Coordinates of C-alpha atoms and ligand atoms in Angstrom, one line a residue:
M61 CA 0.0 0.0 0.0
R62 CA 1.4 3.4 -1.0
K63 CA 1.5 6.1 1.6
C64 CA 1.4 9.8 1.4
E65 CA 0.9 12.8 3.7
V66 CA -2.0 14.4 1.8
A67 CA -4.3 12.9 -0.8
V68 CA -6.4 15.3 -3.0
L69 CA -9.5 13.8 -4.5
G70 CA -10.8 15.7 -7.5
L71 CA -8.4 17.8 -9.6
G72 CA -10.7 20.5 -11.0
L73 CA -9.5 24.0 -10.4
M74 CA -9.8 23.7 -6.6
G75 CA -8.2 20.4 -6.1
G76 CA -5.6 21.1 -8.8
A77 CA -4.6 24.4 -7.0
A78 CA -4.5 22.6 -3.7
L79 CA -2.2 19.8 -5.1
N80 CA 0.1 22.4 -6.6
A81 CA 0.2 24.4 -3.4
L82 CA 1.1 21.2 -1.4
L83 CA 3.8 20.1 -3.8
D84 CA 5.3 23.6 -3.9
A85 CA 5.5 23.4 -0.1
G86 CA 7.4 20.1 -0.3
V87 CA 4.5 18.1 1.0
D88 CA 4.3 14.4 0.0
A89 CA 0.9 14.7 -1.8
L90 CA -0.9 12.7 -4.4
G91 CA -3.9 13.8 -6.5
F92 CA -6.7 11.6 -7.9
D93 CA -9.0 12.3 -10.8
P94 CA -10.2 10.1 -13.7
V95 CA -10.8 13.2 -15.8
G96 CA -8.0 15.1 -17.4
P97 CA -7.7 18.7 -18.8
G98 CA -9.6 19.2 -22.0
S99 CA -12.5 16.9 -21.0
D100 CA -16.0 18.3 -21.1
R101 CA -16.9 17.2 -17.6
G102 CA -16.5 18.8 -14.2
S103 CA -17.4 22.4 -13.3
S104 CA -13.9 23.7 -14.4
H105 CA -14.1 22.6 -18.0
G106 CA -14.0 25.0 -20.9
S107 CA -11.7 27.7 -22.0
C108 CA -12.5 30.7 -19.8
R109 CA -14.1 32.2 -16.7
I110 CA -14.5 35.7 -15.5
F111 CA -12.0 37.2 -13.1
R112 CA -13.4 40.1 -11.1
R113 CA -11.5 42.1 -8.5
F114 CA -14.7 43.6 -7.0
N115 CA -17.3 41.0 -6.2
F116 CA -20.9 41.9 -5.8
E117 CA -21.5 38.7 -3.8
N118 CA -19.3 39.7 -0.9
P119 CA -17.0 42.7 -0.3
N120 CA -14.7 40.4 1.7
Y121 CA -13.8 38.7 -1.5
T122 CA -11.7 41.7 -2.8
S123 CA -8.7 40.5 -0.7
L124 CA -9.3 36.9 -1.9
S125 CA -9.3 38.2 -5.5
D126 CA -6.1 40.1 -4.9
E127 CA -4.5 37.0 -3.4
A128 CA -5.7 34.8 -6.2
H129 CA -4.5 37.4 -8.8
A130 CA -1.0 37.2 -7.4
G131 CA -1.2 33.4 -7.8
W132 CA -2.4 33.7 -11.4
I133 CA 0.4 36.1 -12.3
R134 CA 2.9 33.8 -10.7
L135 CA 1.6 30.9 -12.8
Q136 CA 1.6 33.1 -15.9
S137 CA 5.2 34.2 -15.4
E138 CA 6.5 30.8 -14.5
S139 CA 4.9 29.1 -17.4
G140 CA 5.2 31.8 -20.0
Q141 CA 1.6 31.2 -21.0
T142 CA -1.3 33.7 -20.9
V143 CA -3.5 32.9 -17.9
L144 CA -5.2 36.3 -17.5
T145 CA -6.2 38.6 -20.3
E146 CA -7.0 42.0 -18.7
T147 CA -10.5 43.1 -19.7
P148 CA -12.8 45.7 -18.0
V149 CA -16.0 44.3 -16.5
L150 CA -19.3 46.1 -17.2
E151 CA -22.0 45.4 -14.8
A152 CA -25.4 46.9 -15.5
G153 CA -28.9 46.5 -14.2
R154 CA -32.3 48.1 -13.8
S155 CA -32.3 51.3 -11.7
G156 CA -31.5 50.3 -8.1
S157 CA -29.8 47.0 -9.0
A158 CA -28.2 45.6 -5.9
M159 CA -25.6 43.9 -8.0
V160 CA -24.4 47.2 -9.5
A161 CA -24.6 49.0 -6.1
S162 CA -22.5 46.2 -4.3
S163 CA -19.9 46.1 -7.0
R164 CA -19.6 49.9 -6.9
A165 CA -19.3 50.0 -3.1
A166 CA -16.6 47.3 -3.2
A167 CA -14.5 49.3 -5.6
I168 CA -15.0 52.6 -3.7
A169 CA -14.1 50.8 -0.4
K170 CA -10.7 50.0 -1.9
G171 CA -10.1 53.6 -2.9
R172 CA -10.9 53.2 -6.6
A173 CA -12.5 56.1 -8.5
D174 CA -16.3 55.8 -8.6
P175 CA -16.8 53.3 -11.5
M176 CA -20.4 54.5 -12.2
L177 CA -21.2 55.5 -15.7
T178 CA -24.5 56.6 -17.2
A179 CA -26.0 54.1 -19.6
A180 CA -25.5 56.6 -22.4
Q181 CA -21.8 56.9 -21.6
A182 CA -21.5 53.1 -21.5
N183 CA -23.3 52.7 -24.8
K184 CA -20.9 55.3 -26.4
E185 CA -17.8 53.7 -25.0
F186 CA -18.9 50.2 -26.0
P187 CA -21.1 50.5 -29.1
A188 CA -22.3 46.9 -29.0
F189 CA -24.6 47.9 -26.1
T190 CA -28.0 49.6 -26.1
L191 CA -28.6 49.8 -22.3
P192 CA -31.7 51.7 -21.4
D193 CA -31.2 55.3 -20.1
D194 CA -32.5 54.4 -16.6
W195 CA -30.1 51.5 -16.0
D196 CA -27.3 51.7 -13.5
V197 CA -23.9 50.8 -14.9
V198 CA -20.4 50.3 -13.4
V199 CA -17.3 49.4 -15.3
Q200 CA -14.6 48.0 -13.0
D201 CA -11.0 47.7 -13.8
G202 CA -9.0 44.8 -12.4
G203 CA -11.1 42.3 -14.4
A204 CA -9.8 39.7 -16.8
I205 CA -10.6 36.7 -18.9
L206 CA -9.2 33.8 -16.9
R207 CA -8.0 31.1 -19.3
T208 CA -9.1 28.1 -17.4
G209 CA -8.4 25.7 -20.3
V210 CA -4.7 26.8 -20.0
V211 CA -4.8 26.7 -16.2
M212 CA -6.1 23.2 -16.0
K213 CA -3.3 21.9 -18.3
L214 CA -0.6 23.9 -16.4
M215 CA -1.8 22.7 -13.0
R216 CA -1.8 19.0 -14.1
A217 CA 1.6 19.3 -15.8
R218 CA 3.1 20.9 -12.6
A219 CA 1.8 18.0 -10.6
G220 CA 3.4 15.5 -13.0
N221 CA 3.6 11.9 -11.7
R222 CA 1.9 12.9 -8.4
V223 CA -1.5 12.4 -10.3
I224 CA -3.3 9.1 -10.3
A225 CA -5.7 9.3 -13.2
E226 CA -8.4 7.1 -11.6
R227 CA -11.6 7.5 -9.7
A228 CA -11.0 7.1 -5.9
S229 CA -13.1 6.1 -3.0
F230 CA -12.1 6.8 0.6
T231 CA -12.6 5.5 4.1
P232 CA -11.8 7.7 7.1
H233 CA -9.9 6.2 10.1
H234 CA -8.8 7.8 13.3
N235 CA -5.2 8.1 12.1
G236 CA -5.8 8.9 8.4
V237 CA -7.8 8.0 5.3
S238 CA -7.5 5.0 3.1
I239 CA -8.0 5.6 -0.6
R240 CA -8.9 3.0 -3.1
T241 CA -8.9 3.1 -6.9
A242 CA -9.8 0.3 -9.3
T243 CA -6.1 -0.8 -9.3
Q244 CA -4.4 0.5 -6.2
E245 CA -4.6 1.2 -2.5
F246 CA -3.2 4.2 -0.6
F247 CA -3.1 5.5 2.9
A248 CA -3.0 9.3 3.5
E249 CA -2.5 11.1 6.7
R250 CA -5.2 13.6 5.5
A251 CA -7.4 13.9 2.5
I252 CA -8.8 16.9 0.7
L253 CA -12.2 16.3 -1.0
A254 CA -12.4 18.8 -3.9
L255 CA -15.1 16.8 -5.7
G256 CA -17.1 19.7 -7.1
P257 CA -20.6 18.5 -7.9
W258 CA -19.8 15.0 -6.6
L259 CA -19.0 16.2 -3.1
G260 CA -22.5 15.8 -1.8
R261 CA -22.6 12.2 -2.9
A262 CA -19.3 11.5 -1.1
L263 CA -20.6 13.1 2.1
P264 CA -24.5 12.9 2.1
R265 CA -24.7 15.0 5.3
L266 CA -23.0 17.8 3.4
G267 CA -25.0 17.0 0.3
A268 CA -28.1 18.3 2.1
L269 CA -26.6 21.8 1.9
L270 CA -25.6 21.6 -1.7
N271 CA -27.7 22.0 -4.8
V272 CA -26.2 21.0 -8.2
T273 CA -27.7 22.8 -11.2
R274 CA -27.4 22.4 -14.9
Q275 CA -26.1 25.6 -16.6
A276 CA -26.5 26.2 -20.3
V277 CA -23.8 28.1 -22.2
G278 CA -24.0 29.4 -25.8
W279 CA -21.7 31.1 -28.3
F280 CA -23.4 33.7 -30.5
D281 CA -22.3 34.8 -34.0
P282 CA -22.1 38.5 -33.4
A283 CA -24.1 40.9 -35.6
R284 CA -21.3 43.4 -35.5
P285 CA -18.0 41.6 -34.9
D286 CA -16.0 44.8 -34.8
T287 CA -17.9 46.0 -31.7
V288 CA -17.3 42.8 -29.7
A289 CA -13.6 42.2 -30.4
L290 CA -11.2 41.8 -27.5
G291 CA -10.0 45.3 -26.5
R292 CA -13.2 47.0 -27.7
F293 CA -15.7 45.1 -25.7
P294 CA -15.9 44.3 -21.9
I295 CA -16.8 41.2 -20.0
F296 CA -20.4 42.0 -19.1
I297 CA -22.9 41.0 -16.4
L298 CA -26.5 42.2 -16.9
D299 CA -28.9 42.1 -13.9
R300 CA -32.4 42.0 -15.6
G301 CA -34.3 41.4 -12.4
P302 CA -34.8 38.7 -9.8
N303 CA -33.2 35.4 -10.9
D304 CA -32.4 36.8 -14.3
M305 CA -28.7 37.6 -14.8
V306 CA -26.8 37.2 -18.1
Y307 CA -23.1 37.3 -18.5
G308 CA -20.7 37.2 -21.5
F309 CA -17.2 37.6 -22.9
P310 CA -15.6 39.5 -25.8
D311 CA -15.1 37.3 -28.9
F312 CA -11.5 36.6 -27.8
E313 CA -11.2 33.2 -29.5
Q314 CA -12.9 34.1 -32.9
H315 CA -15.6 31.7 -31.9
G316 CA -18.4 34.2 -31.2
V317 CA -19.6 35.8 -28.0
K318 CA -19.8 33.3 -25.2
A319 CA -22.9 34.2 -23.1
A320 CA -24.9 32.4 -20.4
P321 CA -27.4 32.8 -17.6
H322 CA -26.1 33.2 -14.1
N323 CA -29.4 32.2 -12.6
H324 CA -29.7 28.6 -11.6
G325 CA -30.8 26.0 -14.1
R326 CA -32.7 22.8 -13.1
V327 CA -31.3 20.6 -10.3
V328 CA -29.5 17.5 -11.7
D329 CA -27.6 14.5 -10.7
P330 CA -23.9 15.1 -11.3
D331 CA -23.7 12.0 -13.5
D332 CA -26.7 12.8 -15.5
W333 CA -26.2 16.2 -17.2
G334 CA -28.9 15.6 -19.8
P335 CA -28.6 16.8 -23.4
N336 CA -26.4 19.6 -24.6
A337 CA -27.8 23.1 -24.0
T338 CA -31.2 23.3 -25.7
D339 CA -32.6 26.1 -27.8
A340 CA -35.2 26.7 -25.1
E341 CA -32.5 27.2 -22.5
L342 CA -30.5 29.6 -24.7
R343 CA -33.5 31.5 -26.1
P344 CA -33.6 34.0 -23.2
I345 CA -29.9 34.7 -23.6
G346 CA -30.3 35.4 -27.3
E347 CA -33.3 37.7 -26.4
A348 CA -31.3 39.5 -23.8
L349 CA -28.4 40.1 -26.2
A350 CA -30.8 41.3 -28.9
A351 CA -32.4 43.8 -26.5
L352 CA -29.3 45.0 -24.6
V353 CA -26.2 44.0 -26.6
P354 CA -27.3 43.9 -30.2
G355 CA -23.7 44.0 -31.5
A356 CA -23.2 40.6 -29.9
A357 CA -26.6 39.1 -30.9
G358 CA -26.8 36.5 -33.6
P359 CA -27.3 32.8 -34.4
I360 CA -26.1 30.2 -31.9
I361 CA -22.9 28.6 -33.2
D362 CA -21.9 26.5 -30.3
R363 CA -23.3 25.3 -27.0
D364 CA -22.3 23.6 -23.8
V365 CA -23.5 22.5 -20.3
C366 CA -21.7 22.9 -17.1
L367 CA -22.7 22.4 -13.4
Y368 CA -22.9 24.8 -10.6
T369 CA -22.8 23.5 -7.0
N370 CA -24.7 26.0 -4.9
T371 CA -24.5 26.1 -1.1
A372 CA -27.6 26.7 1.0
P373 CA -27.9 30.0 2.9
A374 CA -26.3 29.8 6.4
D375 CA -28.5 30.1 9.5
R376 CA -25.9 31.2 12.0
L377 CA -24.0 33.9 10.2
P378 CA -25.5 36.4 7.8
D379 CA -25.0 34.9 4.4
A380 CA -27.2 35.2 1.3
G381 CA -26.2 31.7 0.2
E382 CA -23.8 30.6 -2.5
E383 CA -20.9 31.1 -0.1
F384 CA -18.1 28.6 -0.3
I385 CA -17.3 25.8 2.1
I386 CA -13.6 25.5 2.9
D387 CA -13.1 23.6 6.2
R388 CA -12.1 20.5 8.0
W389 CA -14.8 17.8 8.2
P390 CA -15.8 17.1 11.8
D391 CA -14.2 14.3 13.7
S392 CA -12.1 13.2 10.8
R393 CA -8.9 13.9 8.9
L394 CA -10.9 15.1 5.9
I395 CA -10.9 18.6 4.5
V396 CA -13.8 19.6 2.3
C397 CA -14.1 22.2 -0.5
S398 CA -17.2 23.3 -2.2
A399 CA -16.2 26.4 -4.0
C400 CA -18.4 26.5 -7.0
S401 CA -21.7 28.4 -6.8
G402 CA -20.8 29.8 -10.2
H403 CA -18.2 32.2 -9.1
G404 CA -15.3 30.2 -7.6
A405 CA -12.9 29.8 -10.5
K406 CA -11.2 33.1 -10.1
F407 CA -10.2 32.3 -6.5
A408 CA -8.6 28.9 -7.2
P409 CA -5.0 29.8 -6.2
A410 CA -6.2 31.4 -2.9
I411 CA -8.6 28.5 -2.2
G412 CA -5.8 26.0 -3.0
Q413 CA -3.6 27.7 -0.4
R414 CA -6.3 27.5 2.2
L415 CA -7.0 23.8 1.5
A416 CA -3.2 23.0 1.7
R417 CA -2.9 24.9 5.0
L418 CA -6.0 23.2 6.5
A419 CA -4.3 19.9 5.7
T420 CA -0.8 20.7 7.0
D421 CA -1.2 23.4 9.7
P422 CA -3.4 22.3 12.7
S423 CA -3.6 25.9 14.0
Y424 CA -5.0 27.3 10.7
E425 CA -8.7 28.0 10.1
A426 CA -10.1 29.6 6.9
E427 CA -12.3 32.7 7.2
S428 CA -15.4 32.2 9.3
F429 CA -17.7 32.8 6.3
F430 CA -16.2 29.7 4.7
Q431 CA -16.6 27.5 7.8
L432 CA -19.2 24.8 8.3
S433 CA -20.0 26.2 11.7
R434 CA -22.1 28.9 10.0
Y435 CA -24.7 26.1 9.7
S436 CA -26.3 25.2 13.0
Q437 CA -26.0 21.5 12.4
F438 CA -22.2 21.8 12.3
A439 CA -21.8 24.4 15.1
Ligands
FAD168 C1 -21.1 27.5 -16.7 C2 -20.2 28.0 -15.6 C3 -19.7 29.3 -15.6 C4 -18.9 29.7 -14.5 N1 -18.3 30.9 -14.6 C5 -17.5 31.4 -13.7 C6 -16.9 32.6 -13.8 O1 -17.1 33.3 -14.8 N2 -16.0 33.0 -12.8 C7 -15.7 32.2 -11.7 O2 -14.9 32.6 -10.9 N3 -16.3 31.0 -11.6 C8 -17.2 30.6 -12.5 N4 -17.7 29.3 -12.4 C9 -17.5 28.5 -11.2 C10 -16.2 27.7 -11.3 O3 -16.0 27.2 -12.6 C11 -16.2 26.7 -10.3 O4 -16.3 27.3 -9.0 C12 -15.1 25.7 -10.3 O5 -14.8 25.3 -11.6 C13 -15.3 24.6 -9.3 O6 -14.2 23.8 -9.4 P1 -14.1 22.5 -8.5 O7 -12.6 22.1 -8.6 O8 -14.7 22.7 -7.2 O9 -15.0 21.4 -9.2 P2 -14.8 20.5 -10.5 O10 -14.1 21.2 -11.6 O11 -16.1 19.9 -10.9 O12 -13.8 19.4 -10.0 C14 -14.2 18.2 -9.4 C15 -13.4 17.1 -9.9 O13 -13.6 15.9 -9.1 C16 -13.5 14.8 -9.9 N5 -14.0 13.6 -9.2 C17 -15.4 13.4 -9.0 N6 -15.5 12.2 -8.3 C18 -14.2 11.8 -8.1 C19 -13.7 10.6 -7.4 N7 -14.5 9.7 -6.8 N8 -12.3 10.4 -7.4 C20 -11.5 11.4 -8.0 N9 -12.0 12.5 -8.6 C21 -13.3 12.7 -8.7 C22 -14.2 15.2 -11.2 O14 -13.7 14.4 -12.2 C23 -13.8 16.6 -11.3 O15 -12.7 16.8 -12.2 C24 -18.6 28.8 -13.5 C25 -19.1 27.5 -13.4 C26 -19.9 27.1 -14.5 C27 -20.4 25.7 -14.4

């Protein structure tokens, strides 16, 4: 039986970052995942995610973004590959949009100039848009296209032969965790479970707090390609009302404008994703583009499905839900990570560091808003 100090189960962005952080720190760590970079499964698949410095979800995330940014820049300079492509982020919503107000407040709190624009100013600066006059708009700097396809390959390459490309099951013991794959057995002093949508299945008690949803993504052939090219067009997030957010990217891959809903799709089993994104799922996105970003609107040329893993609102700490879980699992040598909820990718280097520290430094705790004790059943 092979032994190691820390086993990382699941090598999406979170587990991959944790394994890299452990190996960089000289820890005897092994990672397990049957799925490799370039696959179309797992919540981290695909070429890109949005990096935002100022996060409307939680002002505390600015420092997490800054920490992660340093990690991305390190990865970029060490690999010589583009990991972040700096791009402004336009956030707009109906008058009084809480999303816009929170993003604006987070930027101002860090001493940035007020990022507020009128809709007319935004439409002039970015002619693909026709935002209504009474909409609130902010354009934040510090945003970027995060090249997750590149990142997944780099993380896996850095881990080298410390990766076992097999599905793993685990059994906790008082002194460690035994890990079993189809062909091998291992014993780890501690194990990090970074299983994304599959985490709730591995720990059903945690699964009761997690909600896995199917998220449709489309690529649209832009009506006016010149207006949506990289450098001329921002990343955008449009708040059209309750449970109706649409986001998208510039056409940075000459593959059309990638756009998707940020509201939750239907709840699914992580092994049963259903068909590829349907016309019915993508129709509201096409309609939103036609109404608000006509330069980007056009026929659907590609489509995909990905999964969000959403956390339930906490009942002990103020929390609107969708906060991450980064903590030790009670009475065990397991560390759990559920960092999806549709906005975790950007933080992966910072989350990986936290997971590595939880596994190696008994005195370390992640921030209280990431801890399980925010739920009364874990307090
Ligand atoms: C459509 C979409 C858009 C998003 N947009 C953004 C965005 O713009 N910005 C942002 O910051 N975030 C975004 N996110 C969220 C972000 O992508 C996720 O937070 C992140 O990818 C979650 O990574 P993960 O490592 O937790 O999960 P995953 O990537 O799902 O990794 C889990 C891994 O566990 C493996 N696994 C499962 N079972 C086992 C087992 N038994 N043994 C070994 N391995 C196992 C799986 O194969 C998988 O690779 C988006 C997510 C989606 C779905």
